[in-house]
PDB file of C-alpha atoms in Angstrom:
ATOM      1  CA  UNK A   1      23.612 -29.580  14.266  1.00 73.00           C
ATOM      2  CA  UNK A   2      24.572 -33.352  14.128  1.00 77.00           C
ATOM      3  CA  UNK A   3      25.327 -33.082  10.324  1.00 83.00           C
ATOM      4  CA  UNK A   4      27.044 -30.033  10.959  1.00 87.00           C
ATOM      5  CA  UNK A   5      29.459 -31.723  12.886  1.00 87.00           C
ATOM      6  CA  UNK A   6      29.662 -34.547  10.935  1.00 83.00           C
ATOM      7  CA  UNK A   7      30.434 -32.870   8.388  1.00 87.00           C
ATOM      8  CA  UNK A   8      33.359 -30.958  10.099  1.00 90.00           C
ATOM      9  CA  UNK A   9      34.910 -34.000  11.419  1.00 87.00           C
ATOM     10  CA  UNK A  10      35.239 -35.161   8.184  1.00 84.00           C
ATOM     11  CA  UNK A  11      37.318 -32.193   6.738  1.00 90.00           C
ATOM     12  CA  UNK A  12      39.390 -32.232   9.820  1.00 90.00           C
ATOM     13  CA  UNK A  13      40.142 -36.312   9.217  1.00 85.00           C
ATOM     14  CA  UNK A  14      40.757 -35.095   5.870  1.00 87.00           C
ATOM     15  CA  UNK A  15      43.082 -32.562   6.766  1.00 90.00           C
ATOM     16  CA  UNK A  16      44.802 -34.218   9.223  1.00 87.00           C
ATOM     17  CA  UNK A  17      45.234 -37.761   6.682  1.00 84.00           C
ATOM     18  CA  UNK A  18      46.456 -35.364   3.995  1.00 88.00           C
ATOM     19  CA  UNK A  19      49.017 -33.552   6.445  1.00 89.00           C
ATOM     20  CA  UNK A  20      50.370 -37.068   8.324  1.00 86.00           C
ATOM     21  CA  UNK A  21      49.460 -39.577   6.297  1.00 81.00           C
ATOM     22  CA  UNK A  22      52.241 -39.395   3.880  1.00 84.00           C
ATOM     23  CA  UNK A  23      54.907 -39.424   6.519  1.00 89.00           C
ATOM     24  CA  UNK A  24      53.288 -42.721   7.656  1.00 86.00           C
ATOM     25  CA  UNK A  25      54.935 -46.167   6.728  1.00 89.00           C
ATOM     26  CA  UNK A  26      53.118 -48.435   4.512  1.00 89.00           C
ATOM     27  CA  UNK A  27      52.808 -50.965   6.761  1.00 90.00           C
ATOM     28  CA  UNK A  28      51.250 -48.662   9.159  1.00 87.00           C
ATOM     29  CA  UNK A  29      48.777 -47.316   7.048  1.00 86.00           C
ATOM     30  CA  UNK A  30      47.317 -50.323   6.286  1.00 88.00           C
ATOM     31  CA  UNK A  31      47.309 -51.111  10.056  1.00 88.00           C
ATOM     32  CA  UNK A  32      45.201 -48.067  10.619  1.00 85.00           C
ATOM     33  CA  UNK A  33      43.142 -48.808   7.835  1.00 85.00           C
ATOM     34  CA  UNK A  34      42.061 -52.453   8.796  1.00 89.00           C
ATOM     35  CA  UNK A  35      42.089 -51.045  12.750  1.00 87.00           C
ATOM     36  CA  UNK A  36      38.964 -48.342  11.116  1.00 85.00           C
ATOM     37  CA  UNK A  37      37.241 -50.960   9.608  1.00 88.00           C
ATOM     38  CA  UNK A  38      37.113 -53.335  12.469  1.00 86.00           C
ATOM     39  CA  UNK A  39      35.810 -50.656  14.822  1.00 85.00           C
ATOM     40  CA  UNK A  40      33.068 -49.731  12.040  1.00 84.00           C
ATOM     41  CA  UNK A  41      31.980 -53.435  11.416  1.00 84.00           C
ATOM     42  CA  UNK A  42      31.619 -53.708  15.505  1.00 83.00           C
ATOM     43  CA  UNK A  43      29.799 -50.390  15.797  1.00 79.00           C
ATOM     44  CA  UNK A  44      27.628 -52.102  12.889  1.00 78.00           C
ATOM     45  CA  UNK A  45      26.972 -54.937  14.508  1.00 78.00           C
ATOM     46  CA  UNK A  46      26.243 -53.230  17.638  1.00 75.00           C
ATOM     47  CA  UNK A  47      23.418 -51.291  15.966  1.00 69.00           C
ATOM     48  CA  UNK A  48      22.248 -53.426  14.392  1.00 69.00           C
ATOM     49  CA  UNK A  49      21.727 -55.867  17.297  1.00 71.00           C
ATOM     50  CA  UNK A  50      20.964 -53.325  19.937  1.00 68.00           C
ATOM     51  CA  UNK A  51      19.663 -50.255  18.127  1.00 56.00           C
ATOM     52  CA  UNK A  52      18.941 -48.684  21.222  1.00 58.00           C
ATOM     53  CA  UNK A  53      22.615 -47.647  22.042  1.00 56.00           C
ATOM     54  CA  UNK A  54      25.847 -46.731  19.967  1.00 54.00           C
ATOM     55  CA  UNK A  55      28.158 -46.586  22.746  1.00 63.00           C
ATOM     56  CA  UNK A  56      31.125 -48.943  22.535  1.00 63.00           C
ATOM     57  CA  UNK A  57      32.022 -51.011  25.920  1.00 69.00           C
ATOM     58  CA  UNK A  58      35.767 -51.685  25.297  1.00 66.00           C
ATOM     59  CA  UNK A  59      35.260 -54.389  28.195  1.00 73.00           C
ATOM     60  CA  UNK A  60      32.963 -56.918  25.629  1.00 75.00           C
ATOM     61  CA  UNK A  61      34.355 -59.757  24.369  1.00 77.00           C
ATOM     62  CA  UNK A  62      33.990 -58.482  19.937  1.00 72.00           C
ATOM     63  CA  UNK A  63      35.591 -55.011  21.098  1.00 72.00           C
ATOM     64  CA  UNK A  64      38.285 -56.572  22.680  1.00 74.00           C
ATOM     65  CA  UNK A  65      38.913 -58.766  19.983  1.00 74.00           C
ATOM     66  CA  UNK A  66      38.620 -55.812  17.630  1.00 72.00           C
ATOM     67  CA  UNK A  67      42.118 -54.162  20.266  1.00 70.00           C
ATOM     68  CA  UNK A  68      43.691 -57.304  19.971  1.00 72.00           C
ATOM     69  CA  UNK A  69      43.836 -57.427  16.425  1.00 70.00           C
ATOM     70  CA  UNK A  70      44.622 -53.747  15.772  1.00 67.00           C
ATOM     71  CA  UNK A  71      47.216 -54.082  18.551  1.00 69.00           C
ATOM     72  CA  UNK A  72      49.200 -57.138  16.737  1.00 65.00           C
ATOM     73  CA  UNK A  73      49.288 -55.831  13.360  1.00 56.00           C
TER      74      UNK A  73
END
């Protein structure tokens, strides 16, 4: 079941990025773009330090940093 849904929440990001993401500016695409890959590289290096928990704690010091840069973009 957990590929299942994987897999669906990828066609629905897909649907949604091919139904909004051409009314987006430039400049905010790219915001949302680097805002992704900062939350994937802390979710990384969450793992991989802690592979006992995915969870993200939005009160630790690399998440917050990972807001405030999204946020002044």
């Amino acid at each position: 079941t957990g590929t299942v849904v994987n897999v669906a929440a990828i066609l629905v990001g897909t649907l949604i990025g091919e139904l909004v993401g051409g009314r987006l500016s430039q400049q905010l695409q790219v915001r949302l773009l680097h805002g992704l890959g900062l939350v994937g590289l802390v979710l990384g290096l969450r793992l991989f330090r802690d592979e006992d928990t995915a969870r993200v704690d939005w009160s630790r010091p690399e998440t917050q940093l990972v807001y405030n840069a999204i946020a002044t973009c």
